[in-house]
CSV table of C-alpha atoms in Angstrom, one decimal:
chain,number,residue,atom,x,y,z
A,1,MET,CA,-90.0,2.1,-74.9
A,2,THR,CA,-90.9,6.0,-73.9
A,3,THR,CA,-93.3,6.3,-77.6
A,4,ASP,CA,-94.8,3.4,-77.2
A,5,PRO,CA,-98.3,4.1,-75.7
A,6,HIS,CA,-99.0,0.9,-74.2
A,7,MET,CA,-96.0,1.2,-71.5
A,8,LEU,CA,-94.8,3.5,-68.4
A,9,ASP,CA,-91.6,5.6,-69.9
A,10,ASP,CA,-88.9,5.0,-68.1
A,11,ALA,CA,-89.9,8.8,-66.2
A,12,ALA,CA,-92.8,6.8,-64.8
A,13,ARG,CA,-91.3,3.2,-63.9
A,14,ASP,CA,-88.7,5.7,-62.2
A,15,LEU,CA,-91.3,7.5,-59.9
A,16,LEU,CA,-93.2,4.8,-59.0
A,17,PHE,CA,-91.2,2.3,-58.6
A,18,ARG,CA,-87.5,2.5,-59.1
A,19,ALA,CA,-86.7,5.9,-57.7
A,20,ALA,CA,-89.6,5.8,-55.3
A,21,ARG,CA,-88.5,5.7,-51.3
A,22,THR,CA,-90.2,5.0,-48.4
A,23,HIS,CA,-90.1,8.0,-46.1
A,24,TYR,CA,-89.9,8.9,-42.9
A,25,ALA,CA,-89.2,12.8,-42.3
A,26,TRP,CA,-91.0,14.8,-43.9
A,27,GLN,CA,-91.6,18.7,-45.2
A,28,ASP,CA,-93.9,21.6,-43.7
A,29,ARG,CA,-95.8,21.3,-46.5
A,30,PRO,CA,-99.2,20.6,-46.3
A,31,VAL,CA,-101.5,17.9,-47.9
A,32,PRO,CA,-105.1,20.0,-49.4
A,33,ASP,CA,-108.0,17.7,-48.7
A,34,THR,CA,-108.6,17.9,-52.7
A,35,ARG,CA,-105.2,16.0,-53.5
A,36,LEU,CA,-106.9,13.0,-51.0
A,37,GLU,CA,-109.9,12.7,-53.4
A,38,GLU,CA,-107.5,12.7,-56.5
A,39,LEU,CA,-105.7,9.9,-54.9
A,40,TYR,CA,-108.9,7.6,-53.7
A,41,ASP,CA,-110.4,8.5,-57.3
A,42,LEU,CA,-107.2,7.1,-58.8
A,43,LEU,CA,-106.8,4.0,-56.5
A,44,LYS,CA,-110.3,2.8,-56.3
A,45,TRP,CA,-110.0,1.4,-59.9
A,46,GLY,CA,-107.2,-1.6,-58.6
A,47,PRO,CA,-109.1,-4.9,-59.2
A,48,THR,CA,-110.1,-6.5,-56.8
A,49,SER,CA,-112.1,-10.2,-56.2
A,50,ALA,CA,-115.4,-9.7,-57.8
A,51,ASN,CA,-115.3,-5.9,-57.2
A,52,CYS,CA,-115.6,-6.5,-53.8
A,53,CYS,CA,-113.6,-3.2,-52.5
A,54,PRO,CA,-113.2,-4.1,-48.8
A,55,ALA,CA,-110.8,-1.3,-48.1
A,56,ARG,CA,-111.9,2.0,-46.0
A,57,PHE,CA,-109.3,4.2,-45.5
A,58,VAL,CA,-109.2,6.8,-42.9
A,59,PHE,CA,-107.3,10.3,-43.1
A,60,ILE,CA,-105.6,11.8,-40.4
A,61,ARG,CA,-104.8,15.6,-40.2
A,62,THR,CA,-105.8,17.3,-37.5
A,63,LEU,CA,-103.9,17.6,-33.9
A,64,GLU,CA,-106.4,15.6,-32.0
A,65,GLY,CA,-106.2,13.1,-34.5
A,66,LYS,CA,-102.6,12.2,-34.5
A,67,GLU,CA,-102.9,12.3,-30.6
A,68,LYS,CA,-105.9,9.6,-30.7
A,69,LEU,CA,-103.1,7.3,-33.0
A,70,LYS,CA,-100.3,8.5,-31.2
A,71,PRO,CA,-101.3,5.7,-28.0
A,72,ALA,CA,-101.3,2.8,-30.7
A,73,LEU,CA,-97.9,3.5,-32.1
A,74,SER,CA,-94.4,1.5,-31.6
A,75,PRO,CA,-92.2,4.0,-30.4
A,76,GLY,CA,-90.1,4.3,-33.3
A,77,ASN,CA,-92.9,5.4,-35.6
A,78,VAL,CA,-93.8,8.4,-32.9
A,79,GLU,CA,-91.8,11.0,-34.0
A,80,THR,CA,-92.8,10.4,-38.4
A,81,THR,CA,-96.3,10.0,-38.3
A,82,MET,CA,-96.9,13.1,-35.3
A,83,THR,CA,-94.9,15.5,-37.7
A,84,ALA,CA,-96.7,13.6,-41.2
A,85,PRO,CA,-99.2,16.3,-42.6
A,86,VAL,CA,-101.5,12.4,-43.4
A,87,THR,CA,-101.5,9.5,-41.5
A,88,CYS,CA,-103.5,7.0,-43.3
A,89,ILE,CA,-105.4,4.2,-41.9
A,90,VAL,CA,-106.1,1.2,-44.3
A,91,ALA,CA,-109.0,-0.5,-42.9
A,92,HIS,CA,-111.0,-2.9,-44.2
A,93,ASP,CA,-114.9,-3.4,-43.3
A,94,ARG,CA,-115.5,-6.9,-42.1
A,95,HIS,CA,-118.8,-7.0,-44.3
A,96,PHE,CA,-117.9,-5.6,-47.0
A,97,PHE,CA,-120.3,-8.0,-48.2
A,98,ASP,CA,-123.4,-6.0,-48.1
A,99,ARG,CA,-122.3,-3.9,-50.4
A,100,LEU,CA,-121.8,-6.7,-53.4
A,101,PRO,CA,-125.1,-7.1,-55.0
A,102,ARG,CA,-124.8,-3.1,-56.1
A,103,LEU,CA,-121.0,-3.6,-56.8
A,104,PHE,CA,-121.3,-7.2,-58.5
A,105,PRO,CA,-124.2,-7.3,-59.3
A,106,GLN,CA,-124.2,-9.7,-63.1
A,107,ALA,CA,-124.3,-12.0,-60.0
A,108,GLU,CA,-125.6,-13.2,-56.1
A,109,VAL,CA,-121.6,-13.7,-54.7
A,110,ALA,CA,-122.9,-11.7,-51.5
A,111,GLY,CA,-124.0,-15.6,-49.6
A,112,TRP,CA,-120.4,-17.1,-50.6
A,113,PHE,CA,-119.0,-14.8,-47.2
A,114,ALA,CA,-122.1,-13.9,-45.0
A,115,GLY,CA,-122.5,-17.6,-44.6
A,116,ASN,CA,-118.6,-18.4,-44.3
A,117,GLU,CA,-116.7,-16.2,-41.8
A,118,ALA,CA,-113.2,-17.1,-42.7
A,119,LEU,CA,-113.7,-16.7,-46.0
A,120,ALA,CA,-115.4,-13.3,-45.0
A,121,ARG,CA,-111.8,-12.6,-42.7
A,122,GLU,CA,-109.4,-13.4,-46.1
A,123,THR,CA,-110.5,-12.3,-48.6
A,124,ALA,CA,-111.7,-8.4,-46.8
A,125,PHE,CA,-107.8,-8.8,-45.7
A,126,ARG,CA,-106.4,-9.9,-48.9
A,127,ASN,CA,-108.6,-7.3,-51.6
A,128,GLY,CA,-108.0,-4.8,-49.0
A,129,THR,CA,-104.2,-5.4,-48.8
A,130,LEU,CA,-104.2,-4.8,-52.7
A,131,GLN,CA,-106.1,-1.7,-52.3
A,132,GLY,CA,-103.8,0.1,-49.8
A,133,ALA,CA,-100.8,-1.2,-52.3
A,134,TYR,CA,-102.2,0.7,-55.3
A,135,LEU,CA,-102.7,3.8,-52.0
A,136,ILE,CA,-99.4,3.7,-52.2
A,137,LEU,CA,-98.5,3.6,-55.9
A,138,ALA,CA,-101.3,6.4,-56.6
A,139,ALA,CA,-100.0,8.5,-53.9
A,140,ARG,CA,-96.4,8.7,-55.5
A,141,ALA,CA,-98.7,9.1,-59.0
A,142,VAL,CA,-100.1,12.0,-57.8
A,143,GLY,CA,-97.2,13.7,-55.8
A,144,LEU,CA,-96.8,12.3,-52.2
A,145,ASP,CA,-94.4,10.2,-50.6
A,146,ALA,CA,-96.1,7.9,-48.8
A,147,GLY,CA,-94.5,5.9,-45.5
A,148,PRO,CA,-95.8,2.6,-44.8
A,149,MET,CA,-95.8,1.4,-41.6
A,150,SER,CA,-97.1,-1.7,-39.4
A,151,GLY,CA,-95.1,-1.2,-36.5
A,152,PHE,CA,-99.0,-0.2,-34.4
A,153,ASP,CA,-101.1,-2.1,-32.1
A,154,ASN,CA,-104.3,-2.8,-34.3
A,155,ALA,CA,-106.3,-3.7,-31.1
A,156,ARG,CA,-105.8,-0.3,-30.2
A,157,VAL,CA,-106.5,1.7,-33.4
A,158,ASP,CA,-109.4,-0.4,-33.1
A,159,GLN,CA,-110.8,1.0,-30.4
A,160,ALA,CA,-109.8,4.6,-30.6
A,161,PHE,CA,-111.4,4.7,-34.0
A,162,PHE,CA,-113.7,1.7,-35.1
A,163,ALA,CA,-115.7,0.9,-31.7
A,164,GLY,CA,-119.3,-0.2,-32.9
A,165,THR,CA,-118.5,-0.6,-35.9
A,166,ASP,CA,-117.6,-3.4,-38.6
A,167,TRP,CA,-114.1,-1.8,-39.7
A,168,THR,CA,-110.5,-3.2,-38.4
A,169,SER,CA,-107.4,-1.3,-39.3
A,170,ASN,CA,-105.0,-3.3,-41.2
A,171,PHE,CA,-101.9,-1.1,-41.7
A,172,LEU,CA,-101.1,2.3,-41.5
A,173,VAL,CA,-99.5,5.1,-44.4
A,174,ASN,CA,-97.9,8.6,-43.5
A,175,LEU,CA,-98.2,10.5,-46.4
A,176,GLY,CA,-97.0,14.0,-47.3
A,177,TYR,CA,-93.9,15.2,-49.3
A,178,GLY,CA,-90.3,13.5,-48.1
A,179,THR,CA,-87.1,15.6,-47.0
A,180,PRO,CA,-84.2,14.9,-49.8
A,181,GLY,CA,-81.3,12.7,-48.1
A,182,VAL,CA,-82.7,9.3,-47.6
A,183,PRO,CA,-80.5,6.5,-46.9
A,184,PRO,CA,-79.9,3.8,-49.4
A,185,ARG,CA,-82.6,1.6,-50.3
A,186,GLY,CA,-82.5,-2.5,-49.0
A,187,PRO,CA,-81.4,-5.1,-51.9
A,188,ARG,CA,-84.1,-6.9,-53.1
A,189,LEU,CA,-83.8,-10.8,-54.3
A,190,GLY,CA,-82.9,-11.8,-57.5
A,191,PHE,CA,-85.1,-12.7,-60.2
A,192,ASP,CA,-83.7,-16.6,-59.5
A,193,GLU,CA,-84.5,-16.7,-55.9
A,194,ALA,CA,-88.3,-14.9,-55.9
A,195,CYS,CA,-89.0,-16.8,-59.2
A,196,ARG,CA,-89.7,-20.0,-60.8
A,197,LEU,CA,-90.5,-20.4,-64.7
A,198,GLU,CA,-92.8,-23.3,-65.2
N,1,MET,CA,-100.1,18.3,-64.6
N,2,THR,CA,-98.6,16.7,-67.5
N,3,THR,CA,-95.4,18.6,-67.0
N,4,ASP,CA,-94.8,17.6,-63.4
N,5,PRO,CA,-92.1,15.4,-63.5
N,6,HIS,CA,-93.5,14.6,-59.8
N,7,MET,CA,-96.5,13.0,-61.0
N,8,LEU,CA,-97.9,10.9,-63.3
N,9,ASP,CA,-99.4,12.2,-66.4
N,10,ASP,CA,-103.4,11.7,-67.7
N,11,ALA,CA,-102.1,8.9,-70.1
N,12,ALA,CA,-99.6,7.0,-67.4
N,13,ARG,CA,-102.9,7.1,-65.1
N,14,ASP,CA,-104.8,5.7,-67.5
N,15,LEU,CA,-103.0,3.0,-69.0
N,16,LEU,CA,-102.4,1.9,-65.0
N,17,PHE,CA,-105.3,2.7,-63.1
N,18,ARG,CA,-108.6,4.5,-64.8
N,19,ALA,CA,-108.6,2.7,-68.3
N,20,ALA,CA,-107.0,-0.7,-67.2
N,21,ARG,CA,-109.1,-3.5,-67.1
N,22,THR,CA,-109.6,-6.9,-65.8
N,23,HIS,CA,-109.1,-9.4,-68.4
N,24,TYR,CA,-110.1,-13.0,-68.9
N,25,ALA,CA,-109.6,-13.3,-73.1
N,26,TRP,CA,-106.4,-13.4,-74.4
N,27,GLN,CA,-105.0,-12.7,-78.6
N,28,ASP,CA,-102.7,-16.0,-79.6
N,29,ARG,CA,-100.2,-13.5,-78.5
N,30,PRO,CA,-96.7,-14.9,-76.2
N,31,VAL,CA,-94.7,-13.1,-73.4
N,32,PRO,CA,-91.0,-13.7,-73.5
N,33,ASP,CA,-89.4,-14.7,-70.4
N,34,THR,CA,-87.7,-11.8,-71.2
N,35,ARG,CA,-90.7,-9.8,-70.0
N,36,LEU,CA,-91.7,-11.4,-66.7
N,37,GLU,CA,-88.0,-10.3,-65.7
N,38,GLU,CA,-88.4,-7.1,-66.4
N,39,LEU,CA,-91.6,-7.1,-64.8
N,40,TYR,CA,-89.7,-8.8,-62.1
N,41,ASP,CA,-87.3,-5.8,-62.3
N,42,LEU,CA,-90.0,-3.3,-61.6
N,43,LEU,CA,-92.8,-4.9,-59.2
N,44,LYS,CA,-89.5,-6.4,-56.9
N,45,TRP,CA,-89.0,-1.8,-55.7
N,46,GLY,CA,-92.0,-2.0,-54.1
N,47,PRO,CA,-92.4,-1.3,-50.4
N,48,THR,CA,-92.8,-4.3,-48.0
N,49,SER,CA,-92.3,-4.1,-44.2
N,50,ALA,CA,-88.9,-4.0,-43.0
N,51,ASN,CA,-88.1,-4.9,-46.7
N,52,CYS,CA,-88.7,-8.2,-46.0
N,53,CYS,CA,-89.8,-9.2,-49.4
N,54,PRO,CA,-92.1,-12.7,-48.5
N,55,ALA,CA,-94.0,-12.8,-51.8
N,56,ARG,CA,-92.4,-15.7,-54.4
N,57,PHE,CA,-93.5,-15.9,-58.3
N,58,VAL,CA,-93.8,-18.8,-60.4
N,59,PHE,CA,-94.7,-18.5,-63.9
N,60,ILE,CA,-96.6,-21.2,-65.9
N,61,ARG,CA,-95.7,-20.9,-69.2
N,62,THR,CA,-95.8,-24.6,-70.3
N,63,LEU,CA,-98.7,-27.1,-71.3
N,64,GLU,CA,-97.1,-29.5,-68.6
N,65,GLY,CA,-97.3,-26.6,-65.8
N,66,LYS,CA,-101.2,-26.0,-66.8
N,67,GLU,CA,-102.0,-29.3,-66.3
N,68,LYS,CA,-100.2,-29.0,-63.1
N,69,LEU,CA,-103.0,-26.1,-62.1
N,70,LYS,CA,-106.0,-27.5,-64.1
N,71,PRO,CA,-107.3,-30.0,-61.2
N,72,ALA,CA,-107.4,-26.7,-58.5
N,73,LEU,CA,-108.9,-24.1,-60.7
N,74,SER,CA,-112.8,-23.1,-60.1
N,75,PRO,CA,-114.8,-24.0,-62.8
N,76,GLY,CA,-115.6,-20.4,-64.0
N,77,ASN,CA,-111.6,-19.8,-64.2
N,78,VAL,CA,-110.4,-22.7,-66.1
N,79,GLU,CA,-110.8,-21.5,-70.1
N,80,THR,CA,-109.3,-18.1,-69.1
N,81,THR,CA,-106.2,-19.7,-67.6
N,82,MET,CA,-105.6,-22.1,-69.7
N,83,THR,CA,-105.8,-19.7,-72.8
N,84,ALA,CA,-103.8,-17.4,-70.8
N,85,PRO,CA,-99.9,-17.3,-72.4
N,86,VAL,CA,-99.0,-17.0,-68.8
N,87,THR,CA,-100.9,-17.5,-65.3
N,88,CYS,CA,-98.8,-16.7,-62.7
N,89,ILE,CA,-98.7,-18.0,-58.6
N,90,VAL,CA,-98.2,-15.3,-56.4
N,91,ALA,CA,-96.9,-16.7,-53.3
N,92,HIS,CA,-95.3,-16.6,-50.1
N,93,ASP,CA,-92.4,-18.1,-48.4
N,94,ARG,CA,-93.6,-19.1,-44.8
N,95,HIS,CA,-89.8,-18.7,-43.9
N,96,PHE,CA,-89.6,-15.3,-45.4
N,97,PHE,CA,-87.2,-14.1,-42.4
N,98,ASP,CA,-84.3,-16.4,-42.9
N,99,ARG,CA,-83.6,-13.6,-45.8
N,100,LEU,CA,-83.8,-10.4,-43.6
N,101,PRO,CA,-79.9,-10.7,-42.2
N,102,ARG,CA,-79.6,-9.6,-46.1
N,103,LEU,CA,-82.6,-7.5,-46.4
N,104,PHE,CA,-82.8,-5.5,-43.4
N,105,PRO,CA,-79.3,-5.8,-41.9
N,106,GLN,CA,-79.8,-1.9,-40.1
N,107,ALA,CA,-81.6,-3.7,-37.1
N,108,GLU,CA,-81.6,-7.9,-35.8
N,109,VAL,CA,-85.6,-8.3,-36.9
N,110,ALA,CA,-85.4,-12.0,-38.4
N,111,GLY,CA,-86.0,-12.9,-34.5
N,112,TRP,CA,-89.4,-10.6,-34.2
N,113,PHE,CA,-90.8,-13.9,-36.8
N,114,ALA,CA,-89.0,-17.0,-35.7
N,115,GLY,CA,-90.5,-17.1,-32.6
N,116,ASN,CA,-94.2,-16.3,-33.3
N,117,GLU,CA,-95.4,-18.0,-36.2
N,118,ALA,CA,-99.1,-16.0,-35.9
N,119,LEU,CA,-96.9,-12.9,-36.5
N,120,ALA,CA,-94.6,-14.4,-39.5
N,121,ARG,CA,-97.7,-16.0,-41.0
N,122,GLU,CA,-99.9,-12.3,-41.0
N,123,THR,CA,-96.9,-11.0,-41.9
N,124,ALA,CA,-96.1,-13.0,-45.2
N,125,PHE,CA,-100.0,-12.6,-45.8
N,126,ARG,CA,-100.1,-8.9,-45.7
N,127,ASN,CA,-96.6,-8.7,-47.6
N,128,GLY,CA,-96.9,-10.6,-50.2
N,129,THR,CA,-100.1,-9.5,-51.2
N,130,LEU,CA,-98.5,-5.9,-51.4
N,131,GLN,CA,-96.5,-7.8,-53.5
N,132,GLY,CA,-99.4,-9.7,-55.4
N,133,ALA,CA,-100.7,-5.4,-56.7
N,134,TYR,CA,-97.0,-4.1,-56.9
N,135,LEU,CA,-97.1,-7.1,-60.1
N,136,ILE,CA,-100.8,-6.5,-61.4
N,137,LEU,CA,-100.1,-2.5,-61.6
N,138,ALA,CA,-96.0,-3.2,-63.0
N,139,ALA,CA,-97.6,-5.9,-65.4
N,140,ARG,CA,-99.9,-3.1,-67.3
N,141,ALA,CA,-96.9,-0.7,-66.8
N,142,VAL,CA,-94.5,-3.7,-69.1
N,143,GLY,CA,-97.1,-3.8,-71.4
N,144,LEU,CA,-99.3,-6.5,-70.3
N,145,ASP,CA,-102.6,-7.0,-69.8
N,146,ALA,CA,-103.8,-9.2,-66.2
N,147,GLY,CA,-106.7,-11.2,-65.1
N,148,PRO,CA,-106.0,-11.6,-61.2
N,149,MET,CA,-107.9,-14.8,-59.5
N,150,SER,CA,-108.6,-16.1,-56.0
N,151,GLY,CA,-111.3,-18.4,-57.5
N,152,PHE,CA,-109.0,-21.7,-56.8
N,153,ASP,CA,-108.1,-24.3,-53.9
N,154,ASN,CA,-105.1,-22.9,-53.1
N,155,ALA,CA,-104.2,-26.1,-50.7
N,156,ARG,CA,-104.5,-28.5,-53.9
N,157,VAL,CA,-102.1,-25.7,-55.9
N,158,ASP,CA,-99.7,-26.2,-53.0
N,159,GLN,CA,-99.5,-29.9,-53.0
N,160,ALA,CA,-98.7,-29.4,-56.6
N,161,PHE,CA,-96.4,-26.9,-56.9
N,162,PHE,CA,-94.7,-26.5,-53.6
N,163,ALA,CA,-94.7,-29.8,-51.8
N,164,GLY,CA,-91.6,-30.0,-49.1
N,165,THR,CA,-91.0,-26.3,-49.9
N,166,ASP,CA,-92.4,-23.4,-46.9
N,167,TRP,CA,-93.9,-21.4,-50.3
N,168,THR,CA,-97.5,-21.0,-50.9
N,169,SER,CA,-100.1,-19.7,-52.4
N,170,ASN,CA,-101.8,-16.4,-52.3
N,171,PHE,CA,-103.7,-16.0,-55.8
N,172,LEU,CA,-103.5,-15.8,-59.6
N,173,VAL,CA,-102.7,-13.6,-62.3
N,174,ASN,CA,-103.5,-14.2,-65.7
N,175,LEU,CA,-100.7,-12.0,-68.0
N,176,GLY,CA,-100.8,-11.9,-71.6
N,177,TYR,CA,-102.4,-9.5,-74.2
N,178,GLY,CA,-106.1,-9.1,-73.9
N,179,THR,CA,-108.7,-9.3,-76.5
N,180,PRO,CA,-110.5,-5.4,-77.1
N,181,GLY,CA,-114.3,-6.2,-76.0
N,182,VAL,CA,-114.6,-6.3,-72.7
N,183,PRO,CA,-117.8,-6.0,-70.4
N,184,PRO,CA,-118.6,-2.4,-68.8
N,185,ARG,CA,-116.5,-1.8,-65.6
N,186,GLY,CA,-118.0,-2.5,-62.1
N,187,PRO,CA,-119.2,1.1,-60.0
N,188,ARG,CA,-116.8,1.8,-57.2
N,189,LEU,CA,-117.6,3.4,-53.9
N,190,GLY,CA,-117.4,6.6,-53.5
N,191,PHE,CA,-114.8,9.0,-51.6
N,192,ASP,CA,-117.8,9.5,-48.6
N,193,GLU,CA,-118.6,5.8,-48.6
N,194,ALA,CA,-115.4,4.7,-48.7
N,195,CYS,CA,-113.0,7.6,-46.5
N,196,ARG,CA,-113.2,8.8,-43.7
N,197,LEU,CA,-111.5,12.6,-43.2
N,198,GLU,CA,-110.0,13.1,-39.3
């Protein structure tokens, strides 16, 4: 397996999936902005429907930014978020389709969404979430640990960060270098519980 | 970079993100069921909120299964789907929270969802979609090519495959070994367009 260039070797599978863990406690080690650019330059290649790329990412590194976020957090997520070197708001642009003529020039698809708000909203949420998952795995790929969270008040985040724009929050991901000693991981469903063969 | 065990090397970054492409045309080469089990055993480790693991996966390999799916497909997705060795319906279980006492025993969280259908629906869609993204990247990790699609009629798929159950379809992913010669890839948004630093 480790010599097949068309597959990930065991070490890479461990890094991304099998040994990776969600982190809540962080080393006092900064994440340079260049690492965030490297992260985006990797995750951006993940596929989206008609290459619509609706996700938007706000990387909060300053105390001012964290204080703006703090009132929206669930109590259990305050300490981990305030101590993380970076907190990313995974958001999406409700008007993502304005960019489709450039992102997907091979067909006129912007009209699918401009006249159908429910389809636009579902497409932005689904594909923005896919890109949020690419962010989590790409963070691990560039050496960062991730702590994704949905325990916060989306409306308050939108008011604090996105007032007057078409961006809306989806979930949060703390980023940094986790401390050792995370508790045992939770179980997963077996193949026969989660999958069907037809 | 290639010698740091806490990062993916360039070849792995290419395999998962930078050189990977969505495929529509397939080699006549089967995908054994053991590969699908390997795929699930990798993707299942990706994180979800409170380890809720709402995604369910139907791997369609037979002609009977493909014929059941065919009437729900958009015309442009029929040929690629009928010729793919496997088509996966990425679905989620609307009653995912019934399993939370086992998946997340450290706190009583099933009640958050049992009494709040909107929260349950949003949580299942968001986290099921994250797991769908893990499927796409894990497919590449185990040597498969992926062709994700949302061009189909979800209600018809649910009627054909999930009648009488709590499962509902999200999107489709063709799986197999793609043929060479995919067209040039679409552009992506620049860091300054998709990201903000605060």
